[in-house]
Coordinates of N, CA, C and O in Angstrom, one line a residue:
W1 N 23.2 59.0 78.3 CA 24.5 59.6 78.5 C 24.3 61.1 78.9 O 25.2 61.7 79.6
S2 N 23.2 61.7 78.5 CA 23.0 63.1 78.9 C 22.9 63.4 80.4 O 23.2 64.4 80.9
I3 N 22.5 62.3 81.1 CA 22.4 62.4 82.6 C 23.6 61.7 83.1 O 24.2 62.2 84.1
A4 N 24.0 60.5 82.6 CA 25.1 59.7 83.2 C 26.4 60.4 83.2 O 27.2 60.3 84.2
I5 N 26.8 61.1 82.1 CA 28.1 61.7 82.0 C 28.2 62.9 83.0 O 29.2 62.9 83.8
P6 N 27.3 63.8 83.0 CA 27.4 64.9 84.0 C 27.3 64.4 85.5 O 28.1 64.9 86.3
T7 N 26.6 63.3 85.7 CA 26.5 62.8 87.1 C 27.9 62.1 87.4 O 28.4 62.3 88.6
T8 N 28.5 61.5 86.5 CA 29.8 60.9 86.7 C 30.9 62.0 86.9 O 31.8 61.8 87.8
I9 N 30.8 63.0 86.1 CA 31.8 64.1 86.3 C 31.7 64.7 87.7 O 32.7 65.0 88.4
A10 N 30.4 64.9 88.2 CA 30.2 65.4 89.5 C 30.8 64.5 90.6 O 31.4 65.0 91.6
E11 N 30.6 63.2 90.4 CA 31.1 62.2 91.4 C 32.7 62.2 91.3 O 33.3 62.1 92.4
F12 N 33.2 62.3 90.2 CA 34.7 62.3 90.0 C 35.2 63.5 90.8 O 36.2 63.4 91.6
K13 N 34.7 64.7 90.5 CA 35.1 65.9 91.2 C 35.0 65.9 92.7 O 35.8 66.3 93.5
K14 N 33.9 65.3 93.1 CA 33.6 65.2 94.6 C 34.7 64.4 95.3 O 35.0 64.7 96.4
H15 N 35.3 63.4 94.6 CA 36.3 62.6 95.3 C 37.7 63.0 94.9 O 38.7 62.7 95.6
L16 N 37.8 63.8 93.8 CA 39.2 64.2 93.4 C 39.6 65.5 94.1 O 40.7 65.6 94.5
I17 N 38.7 66.5 94.2 CA 39.0 67.8 94.7 C 39.6 67.7 96.1 O 40.6 68.5 96.4
P18 N 39.1 66.9 97.0 CA 39.7 66.8 98.4 C 41.2 66.4 98.4 O 41.9 66.7 99.4
L19 N 41.7 65.9 97.3 CA 43.1 65.4 97.3 C 44.0 66.6 96.8 O 45.3 66.4 96.8
F20 N 43.5 67.7 96.5 CA 44.3 68.8 96.0 C 43.9 70.1 96.7 O 42.8 70.2 97.2
H21 N 44.9 71.1 96.7 CA 44.6 72.4 97.3 C 45.0 73.5 96.3 O 45.7 74.4 96.6
C22 N 44.5 73.3 95.1 CA 44.8 74.3 94.0 C 43.6 74.4 93.1 O 43.7 73.9 91.9
P23 N 42.5 74.9 93.5 CA 41.3 74.9 92.8 C 41.4 75.6 91.4 O 40.8 75.1 90.4
A24 N 42.1 76.7 91.3 CA 42.1 77.4 90.1 C 43.0 76.6 89.0 O 42.6 76.5 87.9
L25 N 44.0 76.1 89.5 CA 44.9 75.2 88.6 C 44.1 74.0 88.2 O 44.1 73.7 87.0
M26 N 43.4 73.4 89.1 CA 42.6 72.2 88.7 C 41.5 72.5 87.7 O 41.3 71.8 86.7
E27 N 40.9 73.7 87.9 CA 39.8 74.1 86.9 C 40.4 74.3 85.6 O 39.8 73.9 84.6
D28 N 41.6 74.9 85.4 CA 42.2 75.1 84.1 C 42.6 73.7 83.5 O 42.4 73.6 82.3
V29 N 43.1 72.8 84.3 CA 43.5 71.5 83.7 C 42.3 70.7 83.3 O 42.3 70.0 82.2
L30 N 41.2 70.8 84.0 CA 40.0 70.0 83.7 C 39.2 70.6 82.6 O 38.3 69.9 82.1
N31 N 39.4 71.8 82.3 CA 38.7 72.5 81.3 C 39.1 72.0 79.9 O 40.1 72.3 79.4
P32 N 38.2 71.3 79.2 CA 38.5 70.7 77.9 C 38.7 71.8 76.8 O 39.2 71.5 75.7
N33 N 38.4 73.0 77.1 CA 38.6 74.1 76.1 C 40.1 74.5 76.1 O 40.6 75.2 75.2
N34 N 40.8 74.1 77.2 CA 42.3 74.4 77.2 C 43.0 73.2 76.6 O 42.8 72.1 77.0
K35 N 43.9 73.5 75.7 CA 44.6 72.4 74.9 C 45.5 71.6 75.8 O 46.3 72.1 76.6
M36 N 45.3 70.2 75.8 CA 46.2 69.3 76.5 C 47.0 68.6 75.5 O 46.6 68.1 74.4
V37 N 48.3 68.4 75.8 CA 49.2 67.5 75.1 C 49.6 66.4 76.0 O 50.3 66.7 77.0
L38 N 49.1 65.2 75.7 CA 49.4 64.1 76.6 C 50.8 63.4 76.3 O 50.9 62.9 75.2
A39 N 51.7 63.6 77.2 CA 53.1 63.1 77.0 C 53.7 62.7 78.3 O 54.8 63.1 78.7
G40 N 53.0 61.8 79.0 CA 53.5 61.3 80.3 C 53.8 62.4 81.3 O 53.0 63.3 81.5
K41 N 55.1 62.4 81.8 CA 55.5 63.4 82.8 C 55.6 64.8 82.2 O 55.7 65.8 83.0
D42 N 55.6 64.8 80.9 CA 55.7 66.2 80.2 C 54.3 66.6 79.7 O 54.3 67.5 78.9
T43 N 53.3 66.1 80.2 CA 51.9 66.5 79.8 C 51.7 67.9 80.1 O 52.0 68.4 81.3
T44 N 51.1 68.7 79.2 CA 50.9 70.1 79.4 C 49.4 70.5 79.1 O 48.8 69.8 78.3
V45 N 49.0 71.5 79.7 CA 47.7 72.2 79.4 C 48.0 73.6 79.1 O 48.6 74.3 79.9
T46 N 47.6 74.1 78.0 CA 47.8 75.5 77.6 C 46.5 76.3 77.8 O 45.5 76.0 77.2
V47 N 46.6 77.4 78.6 CA 45.5 78.3 78.8 C 45.6 79.5 77.9 O 46.7 80.1 77.9
M48 N 44.6 79.7 77.1 CA 44.7 80.8 76.1 C 43.7 81.9 76.5 O 42.6 81.7 77.1
S49 N 44.0 83.2 76.2 CA 43.1 84.3 76.4 C 42.1 84.3 75.3 O 42.2 83.6 74.2
E50 N 41.0 85.1 75.4 CA 40.0 85.2 74.3 C 40.6 85.7 73.0 O 40.1 85.4 71.9
S51 N 41.7 86.5 73.1 CA 42.3 87.0 71.9 C 43.2 86.0 71.3 O 43.8 86.3 70.2
G52 N 43.4 84.9 71.9 CA 44.3 83.8 71.3 C 45.7 83.8 71.7 O 46.5 83.1 71.2
T53 N 46.1 84.6 72.7 CA 47.4 84.6 73.2 C 47.5 83.6 74.4 O 46.6 83.4 75.1
V54 N 48.7 83.1 74.6 CA 49.0 82.1 75.7 C 49.0 82.8 77.0 O 49.8 83.8 77.2
V55 N 48.1 82.4 77.9 CA 48.1 83.0 79.3 C 49.1 82.3 80.1 O 49.9 82.9 80.8
R56 N 49.1 80.9 80.1 CA 50.1 80.2 80.8 C 50.1 78.7 80.3 O 49.1 78.2 79.7
E57 N 51.2 78.0 80.5 CA 51.3 76.6 80.2 C 51.5 75.9 81.5 O 52.4 76.2 82.3
I58 N 50.7 74.9 81.7 CA 50.8 74.1 83.0 C 51.4 72.8 82.7 O 50.9 72.0 81.8
N59 N 52.4 72.4 83.4 CA 52.9 71.0 83.4 C 52.1 70.3 84.4 O 52.2 70.5 85.6
V60 N 51.3 69.4 84.0 CA 50.3 68.8 84.8 C 50.9 68.0 85.9 O 50.5 68.1 87.1
V61 N 51.9 67.2 85.6 CA 52.5 66.3 86.6 C 53.3 67.1 87.7 O 53.2 66.8 88.9
S62 N 54.1 68.1 87.3 CA 54.9 68.8 88.3 C 54.1 69.9 89.0 O 54.5 70.3 90.1
Q63 N 53.0 70.4 88.5 CA 52.3 71.5 89.1 C 51.0 71.1 89.8 O 50.6 71.7 90.8
L64 N 50.4 70.0 89.3 CA 49.1 69.6 89.9 C 49.5 68.4 90.8 O 49.3 67.2 90.5
V65 N 50.0 68.7 92.0 CA 50.5 67.7 93.0 C 49.4 67.5 94.1 O 49.0 68.4 94.8
P66 N 49.0 66.2 94.2 CA 48.0 65.9 95.2 C 48.7 65.9 96.6 O 49.9 65.6 96.8
L67 N 48.0 66.4 97.6 CA 48.4 66.4 99.0 C 47.6 65.4 99.8 O 46.5 65.6 100.2
L68 N 48.2 64.2 99.9 CA 47.5 63.1 100.4 C 47.6 63.1 102.0 O 48.7 63.2 102.6
D69 N 46.4 63.2 102.6 CA 46.3 63.4 104.0 C 46.9 62.2 104.8 O 46.4 61.1 104.8
T70 N 48.0 62.5 105.5 CA 48.7 61.4 106.2 C 48.1 61.2 107.6 O 48.4 60.2 108.2
N71 N 47.2 62.1 108.0 CA 46.6 62.0 109.3 C 45.3 61.1 109.2 O 44.9 60.6 110.2
N72 N 44.8 60.9 108.0 CA 43.6 60.1 107.8 C 43.8 59.3 106.6 O 43.1 59.5 105.6
V73 N 44.7 58.3 106.7 CA 45.0 57.5 105.5 C 43.8 56.7 105.0 O 43.6 56.5 103.8
A74 N 43.0 56.2 106.0 CA 41.8 55.4 105.6 C 40.9 56.2 104.7 O 40.4 55.7 103.8
N75 N 40.7 57.5 105.0 CA 39.8 58.3 104.3 C 40.4 58.5 102.9 O 39.7 58.5 101.9
T76 N 41.7 58.8 102.8 CA 42.4 59.0 101.5 C 42.3 57.7 100.7 O 42.0 57.8 99.5
Q77 N 42.5 56.6 101.3 CA 42.4 55.3 100.6 C 41.0 55.1 100.0 O 40.8 54.6 98.9
T78 N 40.0 55.5 100.8 CA 38.6 55.4 100.3 C 38.4 56.3 99.1 O 37.7 55.9 98.1
L79 N 38.9 57.5 99.1 CA 38.8 58.4 97.9 C 39.5 57.7 96.7 O 38.9 57.8 95.6
V80 N 40.7 57.2 96.9 CA 41.4 56.5 95.8 C 40.6 55.4 95.2 O 40.5 55.2 94.0
N81 N 40.0 54.6 96.1 CA 39.2 53.4 95.7 C 38.0 53.9 94.9 O 37.6 53.3 93.9
Q82 N 37.3 54.9 95.4 CA 36.1 55.4 94.7 C 36.5 56.0 93.3 O 35.8 55.8 92.4
L83 N 37.6 56.7 93.2 CA 38.1 57.2 91.9 C 38.4 56.1 91.0 O 38.1 56.2 89.8
F84 N 39.0 55.0 91.5 CA 39.3 53.8 90.6 C 38.0 53.2 90.1 O 37.9 52.9 88.9
S85 N 37.0 53.2 91.0 CA 35.7 52.6 90.5 C 35.1 53.5 89.5 O 34.6 53.0 88.4
L86 N 35.1 54.8 89.7 CA 34.6 55.7 88.6 C 35.3 55.6 87.3 O 34.7 55.6 86.2
E87 N 36.6 55.5 87.4 CA 37.4 55.3 86.2 C 37.1 54.1 85.4 O 36.8 54.1 84.2
Q88 N 37.0 52.9 86.1 CA 36.8 51.7 85.4 C 35.4 51.7 84.9 O 35.1 51.2 83.7
G89 N 34.4 52.2 85.6 CA 33.0 52.3 85.1 C 32.9 53.1 83.9 O 32.2 52.9 82.9
T90 N 33.6 54.3 83.9 CA 33.6 55.2 82.8 C 34.2 54.5 81.5 O 33.6 54.6 80.4
L91 N 35.3 53.8 81.7 CA 35.9 53.1 80.5 C 35.0 52.0 80.0 O 35.0 51.8 78.7
L92 N 34.3 51.4 80.9 CA 33.5 50.2 80.4 C 32.1 50.6 79.9 O 31.6 50.2 78.9
Y93 N 31.5 51.6 80.6 CA 30.1 51.9 80.3 C 29.8 53.2 79.7 O 28.8 53.4 79.1
L94 N 30.8 54.2 79.8 CA 30.5 55.5 79.2 C 31.5 55.9 78.1 O 31.5 57.0 77.7
S95 N 32.2 54.9 77.6 CA 33.0 55.1 76.4 C 32.3 54.6 75.2 O 31.4 53.7 75.3
S96 N 32.7 55.1 74.0 CA 32.1 54.5 72.8 C 32.7 53.1 72.5 O 33.8 52.9 72.8
G97 N 31.9 52.3 72.0 CA 32.4 50.9 71.7 C 31.9 49.9 72.7 O 31.7 50.3 73.9
P98 N 31.7 48.6 72.3 CA 31.2 47.6 73.2 C 32.3 47.1 74.2 O 33.5 47.2 73.9
G99 N 31.8 46.7 75.4 CA 32.8 46.2 76.4 C 32.0 45.3 77.4 O 30.8 45.6 77.7
R100 N 32.7 44.4 78.0 CA 32.2 43.6 79.0 C 33.1 43.6 80.2 O 34.3 43.9 80.1
G101 N 32.6 43.2 81.4 CA 33.3 43.3 82.6 C 34.7 42.6 82.6 O 35.7 43.2 83.0
E102 N 34.7 41.4 82.0 CA 36.0 40.7 82.0 C 37.0 41.4 81.2 O 38.2 41.3 81.4
E103 N 36.6 42.1 80.1 CA 37.5 42.8 79.2 C 38.3 43.9 79.8 O 39.4 44.2 79.5
I104 N 37.6 44.6 80.8 CA 38.3 45.8 81.4 C 39.5 45.4 82.2 O 40.4 46.1 82.4
K105 N 39.5 44.1 82.7 CA 40.6 43.6 83.5 C 41.9 43.5 82.7 O 43.0 43.6 83.2
D106 N 41.7 43.4 81.4 CA 42.9 43.2 80.5 C 43.3 44.4 79.7 O 44.2 44.3 78.8
K107 N 42.7 45.6 80.0 CA 43.1 46.8 79.2 C 44.6 47.1 79.5 O 45.1 46.8 80.6
L108 N 45.2 47.7 78.5 CA 46.6 48.2 78.7 C 46.7 49.3 79.7 O 45.7 50.0 80.0
S109 N 47.9 49.5 80.2 CA 48.1 50.6 81.2 C 47.9 51.9 80.6 O 47.9 52.0 79.3
F110 N 47.7 53.0 81.4 CA 47.4 54.3 80.8 C 48.6 54.7 80.0 O 48.4 55.3 78.9
A111 N 49.8 54.5 80.4 CA 51.0 54.9 79.7 C 51.1 54.2 78.3 O 51.5 54.8 77.3
D112 N 50.8 52.9 78.3 CA 50.9 52.1 77.1 C 49.7 52.1 76.2 O 49.9 51.9 74.9
G113 N 48.5 52.3 76.7 CA 47.3 52.0 75.9 C 46.4 53.2 75.7 O 45.4 53.0 75.0
F114 N 46.8 54.4 76.2 CA 45.9 55.5 76.0 C 46.6 56.6 75.2 O 47.7 57.0 75.5
R115 N 45.8 57.2 74.3 CA 46.3 58.4 73.5 C 45.2 59.4 73.5 O 44.0 59.1 73.6
L116 N 45.5 60.6 73.3 CA 44.6 61.7 73.2 C 44.4 62.1 71.8 O 45.3 62.5 71.1
H117 N 43.1 62.0 71.3 CA 42.8 62.3 69.9 C 41.6 63.2 69.9 O 40.5 62.9 70.4
F118 N 41.7 64.4 69.3 CA 40.7 65.4 69.3 C 40.0 65.6 70.7 O 38.8 65.6 70.9
N119 N 40.9 65.7 71.7 CA 40.5 66.0 73.1 C 39.8 64.8 73.8 O 39.3 65.0 74.8
M120 N 39.8 63.6 73.2 CA 39.2 62.4 73.8 C 40.3 61.4 73.9 O 41.1 61.1 73.0
L121 N 40.2 60.7 75.1 CA 41.1 59.6 75.3 C 40.7 58.4 74.4 O 39.5 58.1 74.3
R122 N 41.6 57.8 73.7 CA 41.4 56.6 72.9 C 42.1 55.4 73.6 O 43.3 55.5 74.0
F123 N 41.4 54.3 73.7 CA 42.0 53.1 74.2 C 41.3 51.9 73.6 O 40.4 52.1 72.8
H124 N 41.8 50.6 73.9 CA 41.2 49.5 73.2 C 40.8 48.4 74.2 O 41.5 48.2 75.2
L125 N 39.8 47.7 73.9 CA 39.4 46.5 74.7 C 39.2 45.4 73.7 O 39.0 45.6 72.5
R126 N 39.4 44.1 74.2 CA 39.2 43.0 73.3 C 38.3 42.0 74.0 O 38.4 41.6 75.1
S127 N 37.3 41.5 73.2 CA 36.4 40.5 73.7 C 37.0 39.2 74.1 O 38.1 38.8 73.4
H128 N 36.5 38.5 75.1 CA 37.0 37.2 75.5 C 36.1 36.1 74.9 O 36.4 34.9 75.2
K129 N 35.1 36.4 74.1 CA 34.3 35.4 73.5 C 35.1 34.5 72.5 O 35.9 35.0 71.7
G130 N 34.9 33.2 72.6 CA 35.5 32.3 71.7 C 36.9 32.0 72.0 O 37.6 31.5 71.1
V131 N 37.5 32.4 73.2 CA 38.9 32.2 73.5 C 39.0 30.6 73.6 O 38.3 30.0 74.4
N132 N 40.0 30.1 72.9 CA 40.2 28.7 72.9 C 41.6 28.3 73.4 O 42.6 28.7 72.8
H133 N 41.7 27.6 74.5 CA 43.0 27.2 75.1 C 44.0 28.4 75.3 O 45.2 28.4 75.0
G134 N 43.4 29.5 75.7 CA 44.2 30.7 76.0 C 44.5 31.5 74.8 O 45.2 32.6 74.9
V135 N 44.1 31.1 73.6 CA 44.3 31.9 72.4 C 43.1 32.8 72.1 O 42.0 32.3 71.9
N136 N 43.4 34.1 72.0 CA 42.3 35.1 71.7 C 42.5 35.6 70.3 O 43.4 36.4 70.1
R137 N 41.6 35.2 69.4 CA 41.8 35.7 68.0 C 40.9 36.9 67.8 O 40.8 37.4 66.6
N138 N 40.3 37.5 68.8 CA 39.4 38.6 68.6 C 40.2 39.9 68.4 O 41.3 40.0 68.9
E139 N 39.6 40.8 67.6 CA 40.3 42.1 67.3 C 40.1 43.0 68.5 O 39.1 43.0 69.2
W140 N 41.1 43.9 68.6 CA 41.0 45.0 69.6 C 39.9 46.0 69.1 O 39.9 46.4 68.0
V141 N 39.0 46.5 70.0 CA 38.0 47.4 69.7 C 38.3 48.8 70.2 O 38.7 48.9 71.4
T142 N 38.3 49.8 69.4 CA 38.7 51.2 69.8 C 37.5 51.8 70.6 O 36.4 51.7 70.2
H143 N 37.9 52.4 71.7 CA 36.9 53.2 72.5 C 37.4 54.6 72.7 O 38.6 54.9 72.7
F144 N 36.4 55.5 72.8 CA 36.7 56.9 73.0 C 36.0 57.4 74.2 O 34.8 57.0 74.5
V145 N 36.6 58.2 75.0 CA 36.0 58.8 76.2 C 35.7 60.3 76.0 O 36.5 61.0 75.4
S146 N 34.6 60.8 76.5 CA 34.3 62.2 76.3 C 35.4 63.1 76.8 O 36.1 62.8 77.7
P147 N 35.5 64.3 76.2 CA 36.6 65.3 76.6 C 36.6 65.6 78.1 O 37.7 65.5 78.7
S148 N 35.5 65.8 78.8 CA 35.5 66.2 80.2 C 35.9 65.0 81.0 O 36.7 65.1 82.0
L149 N 35.4 63.8 80.7 CA 35.8 62.6 81.5 C 37.3 62.2 81.2 O 38.0 61.7 82.0
S150 N 37.7 62.5 80.0 CA 39.1 62.3 79.6 C 40.1 63.0 80.5 O 41.1 62.5 80.9
R151 N 39.7 64.3 80.8 CA 40.6 65.1 81.6 C 40.7 64.5 83.0 O 41.8 64.5 83.6
L152 N 39.6 64.1 83.6 CA 39.5 63.5 84.9 C 40.4 62.3 85.0 O 41.1 62.0 85.9
I153 N 40.2 61.4 84.0 CA 41.0 60.1 83.9 C 42.5 60.5 83.8 O 43.3 59.8 84.4
A154 N 42.8 61.5 83.0 CA 44.3 61.8 82.8 C 44.9 62.3 84.1 O 45.9 61.9 84.5
V155 N 44.1 63.2 84.9 CA 44.6 63.6 86.2 C 44.8 62.5 87.1 O 45.8 62.4 87.9
L156 N 43.8 61.6 87.1 CA 43.9 60.4 88.0 C 45.1 59.6 87.8 O 45.8 59.2 88.7
N157 N 45.4 59.3 86.5 CA 46.6 58.5 86.2 C 47.9 59.2 86.2 O 48.9 58.5 86.5
L158 N 47.9 60.5 85.9 CA 49.2 61.2 85.9 C 49.6 61.7 87.3 O 50.8 61.9 87.5
C159 N 48.6 62.0 88.1 CA 48.9 62.7 89.4 C 48.5 61.9 90.6 O 49.4 61.7 91.5
V160 N 47.3 61.4 90.7 CA 46.8 60.7 91.9 C 47.4 59.3 92.1 O 48.0 59.0 93.1
Y161 N 47.3 58.5 91.1 CA 47.9 57.1 91.2 C 49.4 57.1 91.5 O 49.8 56.3 92.4
P162 N 50.2 57.8 90.8 CA 51.6 57.8 91.1 C 51.9 58.3 92.6 O 52.7 57.7 93.3
A163 N 51.2 59.3 93.1 CA 51.4 59.7 94.5 C 50.9 58.6 95.4 O 51.6 58.4 96.5
A164 N 49.8 58.0 95.1 CA 49.3 56.9 96.0 C 50.3 55.8 96.1 O 50.5 55.2 97.1
R165 N 50.9 55.4 94.9 CA 51.8 54.3 94.9 C 53.1 54.6 95.7 O 53.7 53.7 96.2
Q166 N 53.5 55.9 95.8 CA 54.6 56.3 96.5 C 54.4 56.4 98.0 O 55.3 56.5 98.8
H167 N 53.1 56.5 98.4 CA 52.7 56.6 99.8 C 52.8 55.3 100.5 O 52.2 54.3 100.0
P168 N 53.5 55.2 101.6 CA 53.6 53.9 102.3 C 52.3 53.3 102.8 O 52.2 52.1 103.0
G169 N 51.3 54.1 103.0 CA 50.0 53.6 103.6 C 48.9 53.5 102.6 O 47.8 53.1 103.0
L170 N 49.2 53.7 101.3 CA 48.1 53.7 100.3 C 48.4 52.7 99.2 O 49.6 52.4 98.9
T171 N 47.4 52.2 98.6 CA 47.6 51.4 97.4 C 46.6 51.8 96.3 O 45.5 52.4 96.6
V172 N 46.9 51.5 95.1 CA 46.0 51.7 93.9 C 45.4 50.3 93.7 O 46.2 49.3 93.5
P173 N 44.1 50.2 93.6 CA 43.5 48.8 93.4 C 44.1 48.2 92.1 O 44.4 48.9 91.1
S174 N 44.2 46.9 92.1 CA 44.8 46.2 91.0 C 43.7 46.1 89.9 O 42.5 46.1 90.2
Q175 N 44.2 45.9 88.6 CA 43.2 45.8 87.5 C 42.4 44.5 87.6 O 41.3 44.5 87.0
E176 N 42.8 43.6 88.4 CA 42.0 42.4 88.7 C 40.6 42.7 89.3 O 39.7 42.0 89.2
L177 N 40.6 43.8 90.0 CA 39.4 44.3 90.7 C 38.5 45.2 89.8 O 37.5 45.7 90.3
A178 N 39.0 45.4 88.6 CA 38.3 46.4 87.7 C 36.8 46.1 87.4 O 36.0 46.9 87.4
K179 N 36.6 44.8 87.2 CA 35.2 44.4 86.8 C 34.2 44.8 88.0 O 33.1 45.4 87.8
D180 N 34.6 44.4 89.2 CA 33.7 44.7 90.4 C 33.6 46.2 90.6 O 32.6 46.7 91.0
A181 N 34.8 46.9 90.4 CA 34.8 48.3 90.6 C 33.9 49.0 89.6 O 33.1 50.0 89.9
A182 N 33.9 48.6 88.3 CA 33.0 49.1 87.3 C 31.6 48.9 87.6 O 30.7 49.8 87.4
R183 N 31.2 47.7 88.2 CA 29.9 47.4 88.6 C 29.4 48.4 89.7 O 28.3 48.9 89.6
E184 N 30.3 48.6 90.6 CA 29.9 49.6 91.7 C 29.7 51.0 91.2 O 28.7 51.6 91.7
M185 N 30.5 51.4 90.2 CA 30.3 52.7 89.6 C 28.9 52.7 88.9 O 28.1 53.7 89.0
F186 N 28.6 51.7 88.1 CA 27.3 51.6 87.4 C 26.1 51.7 88.4 O 25.2 52.5 88.2
Q187 N 26.2 51.0 89.5 CA 25.1 51.0 90.5 C 25.0 52.4 91.1 O 23.9 52.9 91.3
L188 N 26.1 53.0 91.4 CA 26.1 54.4 92.0 C 25.5 55.4 91.0 O 24.5 56.2 91.3
I189 N 26.0 55.4 89.8 CA 25.5 56.5 88.8 C 24.1 56.3 88.4 O 23.4 57.3 88.2
F190 N 23.7 55.0 88.3 CA 22.3 54.8 87.8 C 21.3 54.5 88.9 O 20.2 54.2 88.7
G191 N 21.8 54.7 90.2 CA 20.9 54.5 91.3 C 20.3 53.1 91.5 O 19.2 53.0 91.9
L192 N 21.1 52.1 91.2 CA 20.7 50.7 91.4 C 21.2 50.1 92.7 O 22.2 50.5 93.2
G193 N 20.5 49.1 93.1 CA 20.9 48.4 94.3 C 22.0 47.5 94.1 O 22.4 47.2 93.0
P194 N 22.7 47.1 95.2 CA 23.9 46.3 95.1 C 23.7 44.9 94.5 O 24.6 44.2 94.0
T195 N 22.4 44.4 94.4 CA 22.1 43.1 93.9 C 21.8 43.2 92.4 O 21.5 42.1 91.8
T196 N 21.7 44.4 91.8 CA 21.4 44.5 90.4 C 22.5 44.1 89.5 O 23.6 44.5 89.7
S197 N 22.2 43.2 88.6 CA 23.2 42.8 87.6 C 23.5 43.9 86.6 O 22.6 44.6 86.2
T198 N 24.8 44.0 86.2 CA 25.1 45.0 85.2 C 25.5 44.4 83.9 O 26.1 45.0 83.0
K199 N 25.1 43.1 83.7 CA 25.4 42.5 82.4 C 24.6 43.1 81.3 O 23.5 43.5 81.4

């Protein structure tokens, strides 16, 4: 993780930053030292001075607005697809707790299934082992994402995905594609070839 997490953060930023034109604001939002309150469209990040006074409060959704390039929709779609791959791979391979490819396809939506605890996103996955006639008796397993990756995933779900869904030429990949997307992320981050199994 000491190499995989920083590498993943760098890849996230590489594909996220081109969608925005507010580097200072983005830096404040992504900084896990600045307090985030996750509350949907009312999500805020509070920037404090060294003396402990509030410098500013950022409404993430209304202030961190992506500018999706309408002149090069194909390039923007590629960025969205790559971010989706990084997100799914992070949730499956870089969060605490066990998980398998099939399970990531059934995770709850960001709004319904993710909470911020001690600066880390918490979500749940459930094993498909032993499912009988569509009945899954397995317990949901809690997963936590590191603070820095949590910020990136929050910005992706609160800002990028909603803007992409509203754009007539863009789509957000469906959760049915999550297993393959996670595999592509794993191969990228760990420098493996496309034929390498990630089981």
